[in-house]
mmCIF file of C-alpha atoms in Angstrom:
data_model
loop_
_atom_site.group_PDB
_atom_site.id
_atom_site.type_symbol
_atom_site.label_atom_id
_atom_site.label_comp_id
_atom_site.label_asym_id
_atom_site.label_seq_id
_atom_site.Cartn_x
_atom_site.Cartn_y
_atom_site.Cartn_z
ATOM 1 C CA MET A 1 0.341 -0.054 0.050
ATOM 2 C CA ILE A 2 1.415 3.150 -0.950
ATOM 3 C CA GLU A 3 1.443 5.826 1.671
ATOM 4 C CA LYS A 4 0.512 9.347 1.506
ATOM 5 C CA THR A 5 0.286 12.666 3.252
ATOM 6 C CA TYR A 6 -3.132 14.548 2.610
ATOM 7 C CA ASN A 7 -2.516 18.800 2.437
ATOM 8 C CA LEU A 8 -6.236 20.075 3.823
ATOM 9 C CA PRO A 9 -7.904 21.820 2.389
ATOM 10 C CA ALA A 10 -5.705 22.440 -0.381
ATOM 11 C CA ASP A 11 -5.862 19.269 -1.816
ATOM 12 C CA PHE A 12 -9.897 19.854 -2.087
ATOM 13 C CA PHE A 13 -9.002 23.277 -3.684
ATOM 14 C CA PRO A 14 -6.666 23.750 -6.179
ATOM 15 C CA THR A 15 -6.650 27.083 -6.025
ATOM 16 C CA LEU A 16 -7.110 28.064 -2.105
ATOM 17 C CA ASN A 17 -7.031 31.689 -1.503
ATOM 18 C CA SER A 18 -10.002 32.021 0.864
ATOM 19 C CA ASP A 19 -9.797 32.304 4.775
ATOM 20 C CA THR A 20 -12.861 30.121 4.959
ATOM 21 C CA ASN A 21 -14.037 26.939 2.708
ATOM 22 C CA LEU A 22 -16.805 24.444 2.620
ATOM 23 C CA TYR A 23 -16.148 20.733 1.514
ATOM 24 C CA TYR A 24 -18.632 17.685 1.083
ATOM 25 C CA TYR A 25 -16.435 14.789 1.745
ATOM 26 C CA SER A 26 -17.594 11.578 0.592
ATOM 27 C CA THR A 27 -15.925 7.932 0.242
ATOM 28 C CA ASP A 28 -16.860 4.147 -0.375
ATOM 29 C CA ILE A 29 -13.686 2.961 1.014
ATOM 30 C CA SER A 30 -12.747 2.953 5.125
ATOM 31 C CA SER A 31 -9.478 3.920 5.921
ATOM 32 C CA LYS A 32 -6.967 3.855 8.628
ATOM 33 C CA ASN A 33 -4.781 6.444 10.583
ATOM 34 C CA ASN A 34 -4.636 8.339 7.088
ATOM 35 C CA LYS A 35 -2.164 11.371 7.531
ATOM 36 C CA ILE A 36 -2.960 14.645 7.472
ATOM 37 C CA ILE A 37 -1.906 17.859 7.625
ATOM 38 C CA PHE A 38 -4.393 20.657 8.049
ATOM 39 C CA SER A 39 -3.468 24.394 6.951
ATOM 40 C CA GLN A 40 -6.947 25.799 8.487
ATOM 41 C CA ASN A 41 -8.596 25.144 11.490
ATOM 42 C CA LEU A 42 -11.760 22.521 10.675
ATOM 43 C CA ILE A 43 -15.363 22.120 12.239
ATOM 44 C CA CYS A 44 -16.428 18.487 10.711
ATOM 45 C CA LEU A 45 -20.068 17.069 10.877
ATOM 46 C CA LEU A 46 -20.373 13.891 10.453
ATOM 47 C CA ILE A 47 -23.181 12.899 8.111
ATOM 48 C CA ASP A 48 -22.663 8.671 7.743
ATOM 49 C CA GLY A 49 -19.733 6.681 9.179
ATOM 50 C CA GLU A 50 -17.490 6.452 11.891
ATOM 51 C CA LYS A 51 -14.511 8.564 12.468
ATOM 52 C CA GLU A 52 -11.533 8.400 14.624
ATOM 53 C CA VAL A 53 -8.821 11.320 15.060
ATOM 54 C CA ILE A 54 -5.522 11.272 16.717
ATOM 55 C CA ASN A 55 -3.285 14.685 17.114
ATOM 56 C CA ASN A 56 -0.461 15.543 19.521
ATOM 57 C CA SER A 57 -2.778 15.350 22.339
ATOM 58 C CA ASP A 58 -5.731 13.307 21.958
ATOM 59 C CA LYS A 59 -7.951 11.213 20.427
ATOM 60 C CA ILE A 60 -11.531 10.907 19.436
ATOM 61 C CA TYR A 61 -14.064 8.504 17.879
ATOM 62 C CA ILE A 62 -17.317 9.954 17.096
ATOM 63 C CA GLU A 63 -20.303 8.595 15.390
ATOM 64 C CA ASN A 64 -22.967 10.870 13.429
ATOM 65 C CA ASP A 65 -24.399 12.078 16.463
ATOM 66 C CA LYS A 66 -21.329 13.924 17.211
ATOM 67 C CA PHE A 67 -19.103 16.607 15.397
ATOM 68 C CA PHE A 68 -15.714 18.386 16.309
ATOM 69 C CA LEU A 69 -13.514 21.187 15.886
ATOM 70 C CA LEU A 70 -9.703 20.825 14.935
ATOM 71 C CA THR A 71 -6.824 23.499 15.210
ATOM 72 C CA ALA A 72 -4.664 23.363 12.036
ATOM 73 C CA GLY A 73 -1.745 20.965 12.536
ATOM 74 C CA LYS A 74 -1.116 17.369 12.084
ATOM 75 C CA CYS A 75 -3.099 14.291 12.975
ATOM 76 C CA LEU A 76 -4.006 10.922 12.082
ATOM 77 C CA MET A 77 -7.876 10.259 10.807
ATOM 78 C CA SER A 78 -9.477 6.750 9.977
ATOM 79 C CA GLU A 79 -12.962 6.425 8.572
ATOM 80 C CA LYS A 80 -15.181 3.969 8.826
ATOM 81 C CA ILE A 81 -18.538 2.816 6.314
ATOM 82 C CA VAL A 82 -20.881 1.154 8.697
ATOM 83 C CA THR A 83 -24.714 1.320 7.459
ATOM 84 C CA SER A 84 -24.819 2.987 4.056
ATOM 85 C CA LYS A 85 -22.155 2.388 1.070
ATOM 86 C CA ASN A 86 -20.626 5.677 1.719
ATOM 87 C CA TYR A 87 -18.872 7.642 4.796
ATOM 88 C CA LYS A 88 -20.052 11.168 4.162
ATOM 89 C CA SER A 89 -18.922 14.102 6.185
ATOM 90 C CA VAL A 90 -19.413 18.306 5.788
ATOM 91 C CA LEU A 91 -16.174 19.933 6.368
ATOM 92 C CA LEU A 92 -15.726 23.556 7.413
ATOM 93 C CA PHE A 93 -12.469 25.238 6.983
ATOM 94 C CA PHE A 94 -11.322 28.469 8.452
ATOM 95 C CA SER A 95 -8.309 30.070 9.112
ATOM 96 C CA ASP A 96 -6.529 31.567 12.033
ATOM 97 C CA GLU A 97 -6.487 35.179 10.349
ATOM 98 C CA PHE A 98 -10.349 34.611 10.085
ATOM 99 C CA LEU A 99 -10.401 33.630 13.690
ATOM 100 C CA ILE A 100 -8.529 36.732 14.567
ATOM 101 C CA ASP A 101 -10.956 38.840 13.037
ATOM 102 C CA PHE A 102 -14.145 36.774 14.478
ATOM 103 C CA ILE A 103 -12.742 37.366 18.067
ATOM 104 C CA THR A 104 -11.474 41.064 17.474
ATOM 105 C CA ARG A 105 -14.628 42.419 16.157
ATOM 106 C CA GLN A 106 -16.927 40.455 18.948
ATOM 107 C CA GLU A 107 -14.511 41.641 21.365
ATOM 108 C CA ILE A 108 -14.281 38.236 23.244
ATOM 109 C CA ASN A 109 -11.869 38.729 26.124
ATOM 110 C CA LEU A 110 -9.745 35.647 26.319
ATOM 111 C CA SER A 111 -7.406 37.028 29.372
ATOM 112 C CA ASN A 112 -9.468 35.297 31.818
ATOM 113 C CA TYR A 113 -9.009 31.599 30.291
ATOM 114 C CA GLU A 114 -5.979 29.359 31.094
ATOM 115 C CA ASN A 115 -3.249 28.595 28.375
ATOM 116 C CA LYS A 116 -4.009 25.149 28.043
ATOM 117 C CA ILE A 117 -3.300 22.451 24.721
ATOM 118 C CA GLN A 118 -7.176 22.415 23.465
ATOM 119 C CA ASN A 119 -6.834 21.397 19.664
ATOM 120 C CA LEU A 120 -9.444 18.892 19.548
ATOM 121 C CA ILE A 121 -12.915 19.490 21.291
ATOM 122 C CA GLU A 122 -16.199 16.852 20.592
ATOM 123 C CA PHE A 123 -19.870 17.576 20.874
ATOM 124 C CA GLU A 124 -23.195 16.116 20.848
ATOM 125 C CA LYS A 125 -25.387 17.650 17.904
ATOM 126 C CA ASP A 126 -28.231 18.893 19.136
ATOM 127 C CA SER A 127 -31.468 20.237 17.754
ATOM 128 C CA PHE A 128 -29.674 23.734 16.625
ATOM 129 C CA ILE A 129 -26.666 21.560 15.076
ATOM 130 C CA THR A 130 -29.123 19.260 13.356
ATOM 131 C CA ASN A 131 -30.837 22.340 11.654
ATOM 132 C CA TYR A 132 -27.507 23.817 10.604
ATOM 133 C CA GLU A 133 -26.375 20.834 9.037
ATOM 134 C CA ASN A 134 -29.385 20.548 6.916
ATOM 135 C CA SER A 135 -28.820 23.861 6.138
ATOM 136 C CA LEU A 136 -25.340 22.973 5.025
ATOM 137 C CA LEU A 137 -26.741 19.862 2.929
ATOM 138 C CA ILE A 138 -29.271 22.027 1.384
ATOM 139 C CA LEU A 139 -26.429 24.205 -0.107
ATOM 140 C CA GLU A 140 -24.634 21.028 -1.390
ATOM 141 C CA HIS A 141 -25.929 21.349 -4.874
ATOM 142 C CA SER A 142 -26.199 25.465 -5.076
ATOM 143 C CA THR A 143 -23.946 26.765 -7.744
ATOM 144 C CA LYS A 144 -24.145 30.271 -5.557
ATOM 145 C CA ASN A 145 -22.089 29.618 -2.565
ATOM 146 C CA SER A 146 -20.147 32.607 -2.379
ATOM 147 C CA PRO A 147 -17.466 33.079 -0.118
ATOM 148 C CA GLU A 148 -19.401 35.705 2.055
ATOM 149 C CA LEU A 149 -22.054 32.841 2.319
ATOM 150 C CA ILE A 150 -19.406 30.253 3.364
ATOM 151 C CA ALA A 151 -17.872 32.805 6.056
ATOM 152 C CA THR A 152 -21.228 33.538 7.538
ATOM 153 C CA LYS A 153 -22.279 29.862 8.037
ATOM 154 C CA VAL A 154 -18.497 29.414 9.979
ATOM 155 C CA LYS A 155 -19.341 32.740 11.891
ATOM 156 C CA GLU A 156 -23.299 30.844 12.626
ATOM 157 C CA ILE A 157 -21.684 27.988 14.084
ATOM 158 C CA LEU A 158 -19.081 29.898 15.951
ATOM 159 C CA PHE A 159 -21.484 32.351 17.588
ATOM 160 C CA TYR A 160 -23.850 29.280 18.751
ATOM 161 C CA LEU A 161 -21.033 27.229 20.151
ATOM 162 C CA LEU A 162 -18.997 30.539 22.152
ATOM 163 C CA GLU A 163 -22.351 30.934 23.554
ATOM 164 C CA LYS A 164 -23.339 27.101 24.626
ATOM 165 C CA ASN A 165 -19.609 26.308 25.493
ATOM 166 C CA THR A 166 -18.285 29.548 26.342
ATOM 167 C CA LYS A 167 -15.386 28.601 28.638
ATOM 168 C CA GLU A 168 -14.612 25.695 26.301
ATOM 169 C CA MET A 169 -14.439 27.566 23.325
ATOM 170 C CA CYS A 170 -12.465 30.516 24.804
ATOM 171 C CA VAL A 171 -9.932 27.964 25.798
ATOM 172 C CA PHE A 172 -9.689 26.648 22.317
ATOM 173 C CA PHE A 173 -9.540 29.845 20.674
ATOM 174 C CA LYS A 174 -7.124 30.915 22.786
ATOM 175 C CA ASN A 175 -4.861 27.991 21.796
ATOM 176 C CA ILE A 176 -5.151 29.197 18.538
ATOM 177 C CA LEU A 177 -3.906 32.713 19.041
ATOM 178 C CA THR A 178 -1.096 31.575 21.552
ATOM 179 C CA LYS A 179 0.039 28.891 18.795
ATOM 180 C CA ASN A 180 -0.071 26.481 21.528
ATOM 181 C CA LYS A 181 -0.199 23.572 19.012
ATOM 182 C CA ASN A 182 3.411 21.537 19.327
ATOM 183 C CA SER A 183 3.704 19.426 22.303
ATOM 184 C CA THR A 184 7.007 18.046 23.262
ATOM 185 C CA LEU A 185 7.976 14.448 22.397
ATOM 186 C CA LYS A 186 7.444 13.201 26.175
ATOM 187 C CA GLU A 187 4.073 14.440 26.308
ATOM 188 C CA ILE A 188 2.850 13.296 22.869
ATOM 189 C CA VAL A 189 4.537 9.813 23.928
ATOM 190 C CA GLU A 190 2.709 9.688 26.973
ATOM 191 C CA GLN A 191 -0.368 10.662 25.780
ATOM 192 C CA HIS A 192 -0.298 8.128 23.449
ATOM 193 C CA GLN A 193 1.018 5.151 25.367
ATOM 194 C CA ASN A 194 -1.653 2.697 25.619
ATOM 195 C CA ARG A 195 -2.541 3.228 21.635
ATOM 196 C CA ASN A 196 -1.224 0.849 18.887
ATOM 197 C CA LEU A 197 0.640 3.788 16.910
ATOM 198 C CA THR A 198 3.458 2.771 14.891
ATOM 199 C CA ILE A 199 7.081 4.634 15.514
ATOM 200 C CA GLU A 200 6.097 6.088 11.568
ATOM 201 C CA GLU A 201 2.756 7.578 12.975
ATOM 202 C CA LEU A 202 4.466 8.626 16.237
ATOM 203 C CA ALA A 203 7.079 10.543 14.554
ATOM 204 C CA PHE A 204 4.790 12.337 12.182
ATOM 205 C CA LEU A 205 2.642 13.744 15.377
ATOM 206 C CA CYS A 206 5.743 14.893 16.625
ATOM 207 C CA ASN A 207 6.659 16.415 13.287
ATOM 208 C CA MET A 208 10.295 14.571 12.879
ATOM 209 C CA SER A 209 11.757 12.256 10.630
ATOM 210 C CA VAL A 210 11.367 8.484 12.149
ATOM 211 C CA SER A 211 15.430 8.303 13.050
ATOM 212 C CA THR A 212 15.303 11.952 14.715
ATOM 213 C CA PHE A 213 12.438 10.363 16.569
ATOM 214 C CA LYS A 214 13.978 6.999 17.776
ATOM 215 C CA ARG A 215 17.580 9.083 18.867
ATOM 216 C CA LYS A 216 15.524 11.592 20.822
ATOM 217 C CA PHE A 217 13.045 8.915 22.103
ATOM 218 C CA ALA A 218 16.484 7.123 23.324
ATOM 219 C CA GLU A 219 17.748 10.124 24.818
ATOM 220 C CA CYS A 220 14.602 10.796 26.916
ATOM 221 C CA TYR A 221 13.397 7.648 27.719
ATOM 222 C CA GLN A 222 17.050 5.383 27.757
ATOM 223 C CA THR A 223 15.218 2.632 26.099
ATOM 224 C CA THR A 224 13.639 1.822 22.410
ATOM 225 C CA PRO A 225 9.978 2.721 21.633
ATOM 226 C CA LYS A 226 9.078 -0.509 21.579
ATOM 227 C CA GLN A 227 10.147 -1.902 24.650
ATOM 228 C CA PHE A 228 8.811 1.462 26.276
ATOM 229 C CA TYR A 229 5.035 1.026 24.985
ATOM 230 C CA ILE A 230 5.366 -2.857 25.997
ATOM 231 C CA ARG A 231 5.952 -1.935 29.682
ATOM 232 C CA ALA A 232 3.726 0.958 29.849
ATOM 233 C CA LYS A 233 1.256 -1.821 28.205
ATOM 234 C CA MET A 234 1.996 -4.331 30.539
ATOM 235 C CA GLU A 235 2.164 -2.100 34.033
ATOM 236 C CA LYS A 236 -1.320 -0.782 33.034
ATOM 237 C CA ALA A 237 -2.354 -4.335 32.589
ATOM 238 C CA GLY A 238 -1.349 -5.494 35.946
ATOM 239 C CA LEU A 239 -2.915 -2.699 37.508
ATOM 240 C CA LEU A 240 -6.468 -3.833 35.843
ATOM 241 C CA LEU A 241 -6.031 -7.477 36.735
ATOM 242 C CA ARG A 242 -5.393 -6.468 40.516
ATOM 243 C CA GLN A 243 -8.639 -4.844 40.081
ATOM 244 C CA ASN A 244 -10.297 -7.529 39.096
ATOM 245 C CA LYS A 245 -11.011 -6.847 35.578
ATOM 246 C CA LYS A 246 -11.160 -10.111 33.249
ATOM 247 C CA PRO A 247 -8.464 -10.702 30.663
ATOM 248 C CA SER A 248 -11.146 -10.554 27.905
ATOM 249 C CA GLU A 249 -12.062 -6.793 29.385
ATOM 250 C CA ILE A 250 -8.393 -5.800 29.387
ATOM 251 C CA TYR A 251 -6.974 -6.564 26.043
ATOM 252 C CA TYR A 252 -9.517 -4.413 24.126
ATOM 253 C CA GLU A 253 -8.805 -1.418 26.524
ATOM 254 C CA LEU A 254 -5.104 -1.727 25.843
ATOM 255 C CA GLU A 255 -6.009 -2.182 22.085
ATOM 256 C CA TYR A 256 -5.053 -5.456 21.152
ATOM 257 C CA GLU A 257 -6.360 -7.117 18.840
ATOM 258 C CA ASN A 258 -7.224 -10.000 19.961
ATOM 259 C CA LEU A 259 -7.031 -11.905 23.689
ATOM 260 C CA SER A 260 -4.541 -14.016 22.173
ATOM 261 C CA SER A 261 -1.942 -11.633 21.270
ATOM 262 C CA PHE A 262 -2.553 -9.692 24.557
ATOM 263 C CA SER A 263 -1.883 -13.193 26.487
ATOM 264 C CA ASN A 264 1.063 -13.837 24.542
ATOM 265 C CA GLU A 265 2.848 -10.615 25.345
ATOM 266 C CA PHE A 266 1.525 -10.732 28.770
ATOM 267 C CA LYS A 267 3.088 -14.259 29.808
ATOM 268 C CA LYS A 268 6.526 -12.946 27.732
ATOM 269 C CA PHE A 269 6.911 -9.698 30.448
ATOM 270 C CA PHE A 270 5.519 -11.261 33.347
ATOM 271 C CA GLY A 271 6.316 -14.990 32.717
ATOM 272 C CA VAL A 272 2.673 -16.054 33.408
ATOM 273 C CA SER A 273 -0.439 -15.798 31.812
ATOM 274 C CA PRO A 274 -2.843 -13.138 32.605
ATOM 275 C CA LYS A 275 -5.180 -15.920 34.036
ATOM 276 C CA ASN A 276 -2.833 -16.712 37.090
ATOM 277 C CA TYR A 277 -1.314 -13.370 37.607
ATOM 278 C CA LEU A 278 -3.090 -12.708 40.792
ATOM 279 C CA ASN A 279 -1.831 -16.399 42.324
ATOM 280 C CA LYS A 280 1.777 -15.272 41.409
ATOM 281 C CA ILE A 281 1.520 -11.675 43.387
#
């Protein structure tokens, strides 16, 4: 399989020259951990299917009763077709410059909100968002979607989310304004330590080559990424077993593909099967 890095929204618009963009995305192929670089911030309204997003600080998994906001930057995205023949979503992009203008014109005071890495937020759809989503779908086949109209639709949802989720949105806005997007290697590694990401995917999220990532990882942890993640998973597995959780529950929580692969790695690490672990201690 040929790996590709997608640049959005540029790949959707050959001559990208707007601070706000609207795109109706559809695919008939499920995907896993596509590498994507966003040059603009994103509002994603999921219509059909399921979506997973992993960035440098967080991970979400949503169905079509939810939507999310994401700041510009690098992330991994997976799409899953569920009941219909296609995965569908409506994507609204807006630049940092657009947001700065929005904040300035509305005189939004962000000084009382903390500096916090908050670059991925998921929300439940309510009746307003459902109606808003429908209004965008009505526009899908229109030939008169002017830049002014798209900018107005972006402002509309930002106004609503700011009114309903003031603190969360203000922290999100402040995160963009202060450019607090680049976590350190250690923060990214430990945020994703129980997830089955490859070294290449982690290096991508850290904005490093694989060789640089491995070198800096060894400097930070004095071990290899593989051994670090095995130890982290096994330590958590032991803790969960001591809390009387069953192996059949633990392997899924630690994102192993099946119980057998979890049990084999557990036995290599502890010298005993998960089933007999409590007898050993």
